[in-house]
GROMACS .gro file of C-alpha atoms in nm:
model
  188
    1UNK     CA    1   1.980   1.958   1.027
    2UNK     CA    2   2.100   2.279   0.970
    3UNK     CA    3   1.933   2.632   1.082
    4UNK     CA    4   1.807   2.911   0.897
    5UNK     CA    5   2.197   3.036   0.889
    6UNK     CA    6   2.307   2.732   0.784
    7UNK     CA    7   2.470   2.612   1.099
    8UNK     CA    8   2.474   2.247   1.199
    9UNK     CA    9   2.167   2.138   1.459
   10UNK     CA   10   2.280   1.749   1.435
   11UNK     CA   11   2.608   1.638   1.506
   12UNK     CA   12   2.831   1.632   1.193
   13UNK     CA   13   2.774   1.402   0.910
   14UNK     CA   14   2.405   1.374   1.086
   15UNK     CA   15   2.258   1.106   1.339
   16UNK     CA   16   2.248   0.757   1.260
   17UNK     CA   17   1.846   0.681   1.262
   18UNK     CA   18   1.891   0.318   1.347
   19UNK     CA   19   2.173   0.169   1.590
   20UNK     CA   20   2.092  -0.180   1.604
   21UNK     CA   21   2.279  -0.473   1.372
   22UNK     CA   22   1.986  -0.653   1.294
   23UNK     CA   23   1.931  -0.587   0.944
   24UNK     CA   24   2.084  -0.345   0.635
   25UNK     CA   25   1.887  -0.014   0.590
   26UNK     CA   26   1.844   0.113   0.273
   27UNK     CA   27   1.617   0.360   0.060
   28UNK     CA   28   1.541   0.601   0.336
   29UNK     CA   29   1.243   0.897   0.280
   30UNK     CA   30   1.226   1.133   0.526
   31UNK     CA   31   1.007   1.447   0.571
   32UNK     CA   32   1.097   1.779   0.860
   33UNK     CA   33   0.830   1.932   1.026
   34UNK     CA   34   0.862   2.266   1.081
   35UNK     CA   35   0.639   2.302   1.371
   36UNK     CA   36   0.777   2.059   1.577
   37UNK     CA   37   1.162   2.033   1.450
   38UNK     CA   38   1.139   1.672   1.384
   39UNK     CA   39   1.197   1.466   1.111
   40UNK     CA   40   1.063   1.097   1.048
   41UNK     CA   41   1.224   0.903   0.852
   42UNK     CA   42   1.125   0.541   0.709
   43UNK     CA   43   1.354   0.307   0.524
   44UNK     CA   44   1.364  -0.083   0.358
   45UNK     CA   45   1.524  -0.321   0.598
   46UNK     CA   46   1.681  -0.605   0.433
   47UNK     CA   47   1.782  -0.920   0.548
   48UNK     CA   48   1.992  -1.163   0.381
   49UNK     CA   49   2.070  -1.436   0.693
   50UNK     CA   50   1.905  -1.760   0.536
   51UNK     CA   51   1.616  -1.671   0.302
   52UNK     CA   52   1.633  -1.320   0.192
   53UNK     CA   53   1.337  -1.084   0.377
   54UNK     CA   54   1.256  -0.706   0.306
   55UNK     CA   55   1.083  -0.498   0.565
   56UNK     CA   56   1.011  -0.142   0.634
   57UNK     CA   57   1.105   0.071   0.972
   58UNK     CA   58   1.027   0.428   1.070
   59UNK     CA   59   1.193   0.674   1.311
   60UNK     CA   60   1.101   0.993   1.474
   61UNK     CA   61   1.454   1.214   1.552
   62UNK     CA   62   1.358   1.524   1.767
   63UNK     CA   63   1.519   1.909   1.714
   64UNK     CA   64   1.791   1.814   1.931
   65UNK     CA   65   1.873   1.469   1.743
   66UNK     CA   66   1.771   1.248   1.937
   67UNK     CA   67   1.620   0.898   1.840
   68UNK     CA   68   1.248   0.916   1.971
   69UNK     CA   69   1.175   0.543   1.890
   70UNK     CA   70   1.473   0.395   2.003
   71UNK     CA   71   1.777   0.219   1.907
   72UNK     CA   72   1.586   0.011   1.596
   73UNK     CA   73   1.322   0.277   1.536
   74UNK     CA   74   0.976   0.098   1.489
   75UNK     CA   75   0.848  -0.124   1.274
   76UNK     CA   76   0.591  -0.081   1.025
   77UNK     CA   77   0.651  -0.414   0.828
   78UNK     CA   78   0.834  -0.687   0.977
   79UNK     CA   79   1.123  -0.854   0.793
   80UNK     CA   80   0.925  -1.093   0.481
   81UNK     CA   81   1.031  -1.269   0.190
   82UNK     CA   82   0.772  -1.099  -0.056
   83UNK     CA   83   0.979  -0.753  -0.179
   84UNK     CA   84   0.855  -0.475   0.058
   85UNK     CA   85   1.060  -0.159  -0.057
   86UNK     CA   86   1.010   0.195  -0.166
   87UNK     CA   87   0.848   0.331   0.175
   88UNK     CA   88   0.749   0.720   0.198
   89UNK     CA   89   0.667   0.922   0.469
   90UNK     CA   90   0.381   1.096   0.268
   91UNK     CA   91   0.268   1.308   0.619
   92UNK     CA   92   0.315   1.403   0.944
   93UNK     CA   93   0.089   1.590   1.228
   94UNK     CA   94   0.298   1.714   1.505
   95UNK     CA   95   0.026   1.779   1.712
   96UNK     CA   96  -0.090   1.434   1.736
   97UNK     CA   97   0.286   1.291   1.604
   98UNK     CA   98   0.122   1.049   1.352
   99UNK     CA   99   0.320   0.999   1.069
  100UNK     CA  100   0.124   0.842   0.719
  101UNK     CA  101   0.358   0.546   0.568
  102UNK     CA  102   0.313   0.387   0.231
  103UNK     CA  103   0.546   0.135   0.051
  104UNK     CA  104   0.552  -0.108  -0.214
  105UNK     CA  105   0.506  -0.472  -0.160
  106UNK     CA  106   0.587  -0.707  -0.492
  107UNK     CA  107   0.491  -1.060  -0.359
  108UNK     CA  108   0.599  -1.192  -0.734
  109UNK     CA  109   0.720  -1.023  -1.061
  110UNK     CA  110   0.426  -0.758  -1.163
  111UNK     CA  111   0.249  -0.765  -0.867
  112UNK     CA  112   0.275  -0.463  -0.736
  113UNK     CA  113   0.070  -0.340  -0.428
  114UNK     CA  114   0.085   0.006  -0.235
  115UNK     CA  115  -0.014  -0.042   0.134
  116UNK     CA  116  -0.040   0.244   0.392
  117UNK     CA  117   0.008   0.256   0.766
  118UNK     CA  118  -0.037   0.536   1.046
  119UNK     CA  119   0.201   0.520   1.274
  120UNK     CA  120   0.160   0.664   1.671
  121UNK     CA  121   0.395   0.866   1.843
  122UNK     CA  122   0.511   0.559   2.031
  123UNK     CA  123   0.600   0.376   1.673
  124UNK     CA  124   0.277   0.174   1.712
  125UNK     CA  125   0.040   0.081   1.427
  126UNK     CA  126  -0.283   0.275   1.416
  127UNK     CA  127  -0.561   0.057   1.304
  128UNK     CA  128  -0.408  -0.197   1.028
  129UNK     CA  129  -0.222  -0.220   0.741
  130UNK     CA  130  -0.440  -0.097   0.460
  131UNK     CA  131  -0.409  -0.171   0.032
  132UNK     CA  132  -0.444   0.151  -0.100
  133UNK     CA  133  -0.376   0.041  -0.435
  134UNK     CA  134  -0.402  -0.364  -0.594
  135UNK     CA  135  -0.288  -0.458  -0.870
  136UNK     CA  136  -0.574  -0.414  -1.172
  137UNK     CA  137  -0.489  -0.624  -1.490
  138UNK     CA  138  -0.149  -0.663  -1.439
  139UNK     CA  139  -0.027  -0.303  -1.404
  140UNK     CA  140   0.234  -0.254  -1.126
  141UNK     CA  141   0.216   0.071  -0.906
  142UNK     CA  142   0.507   0.265  -0.769
  143UNK     CA  143   0.518   0.502  -0.450
  144UNK     CA  144   0.798   0.698  -0.670
  145UNK     CA  145   0.654   1.049  -0.711
  146UNK     CA  146   0.378   0.971  -0.506
  147UNK     CA  147   0.202   1.221  -0.260
  148UNK     CA  148  -0.097   1.234   0.022
  149UNK     CA  149  -0.285   1.509   0.204
  150UNK     CA  150  -0.519   1.462   0.479
  151UNK     CA  151  -0.824   1.678   0.484
  152UNK     CA  152  -1.013   1.828   0.806
  153UNK     CA  153  -1.218   1.499   0.805
  154UNK     CA  154  -0.895   1.278   0.881
  155UNK     CA  155  -0.956   1.096   0.522
  156UNK     CA  156  -0.573   1.077   0.333
  157UNK     CA  157  -0.569   1.147   0.001
  158UNK     CA  158  -0.283   0.961  -0.240
  159UNK     CA  159  -0.175   0.974  -0.600
  160UNK     CA  160   0.018   0.734  -0.723
  161UNK     CA  161   0.158   0.575  -1.063
  162UNK     CA  162   0.145   0.241  -1.259
  163UNK     CA  163   0.206   0.128  -1.589
  164UNK     CA  164   0.128  -0.201  -1.782
  165UNK     CA  165   0.374  -0.433  -1.875
  166UNK     CA  166   0.627  -0.355  -2.140
  167UNK     CA  167   0.497  -0.009  -2.175
  168UNK     CA  168   0.668   0.319  -2.092
  169UNK     CA  169   0.322   0.516  -2.054
  170UNK     CA  170   0.219   0.560  -1.713
  171UNK     CA  171  -0.114   0.652  -1.556
  172UNK     CA  172  -0.160   0.859  -1.230
  173UNK     CA  173  -0.418   0.759  -1.020
  174UNK     CA  174  -0.624   0.926  -0.719
  175UNK     CA  175  -0.686   0.742  -0.399
  176UNK     CA  176  -0.909   0.858  -0.091
  177UNK     CA  177  -0.862   0.646   0.203
  178UNK     CA  178  -1.163   0.758   0.497
  179UNK     CA  179  -1.110   0.797   0.853
  180UNK     CA  180  -1.453   0.710   1.064
  181UNK     CA  181  -1.525   0.890   1.418
  182UNK     CA  182  -1.425   0.535   1.577
  183UNK     CA  183  -1.073   0.602   1.389
  184UNK     CA  184  -1.148   0.267   1.141
  185UNK     CA  185  -1.005   0.321   0.842
  186UNK     CA  186  -1.141   0.239   0.449
  187UNK     CA  187  -0.964   0.208   0.143
  188UNK     CA  188  -1.247   0.114  -0.139
   0.00000   0.00000   0.00000
């Protein structure tokens, strides 16, 4: 992290967002909150001991470079044999410290799905993991290029891409996930 004049604010070469050795960390994605000075990072965990498995983790780093969710970060998706990948931090609310994370899950070839979760300030999942995009007609979905915004009602609006197997043409799809007053979330 650099300040406006280019001076390093974190130690030289950055901050390790997870220091436990339980899994290999790949495919990181981060956002910066200018309001709080925090960086929120999500990544894919990979374990090759025994049956190969993947999962998703998240870390919050404060303006001084301190890890706010412990040395391993928070587990968003535990290690599973399903191919869980391409995490994206699509939103962070500095007033509530809630992070919005999406990722792809591919239980078998050409069956990609996109899931979302909200993680609170302590690394705890709010509500449940939700399916944002299922596999319609064998079209795989991708979080690459995905974006999201949150309306005043707390609803999350997503844009994702999909393509039919064997075709280069891509579709852009939109989805809204509403938050009710009871904090339940719903994605059609």
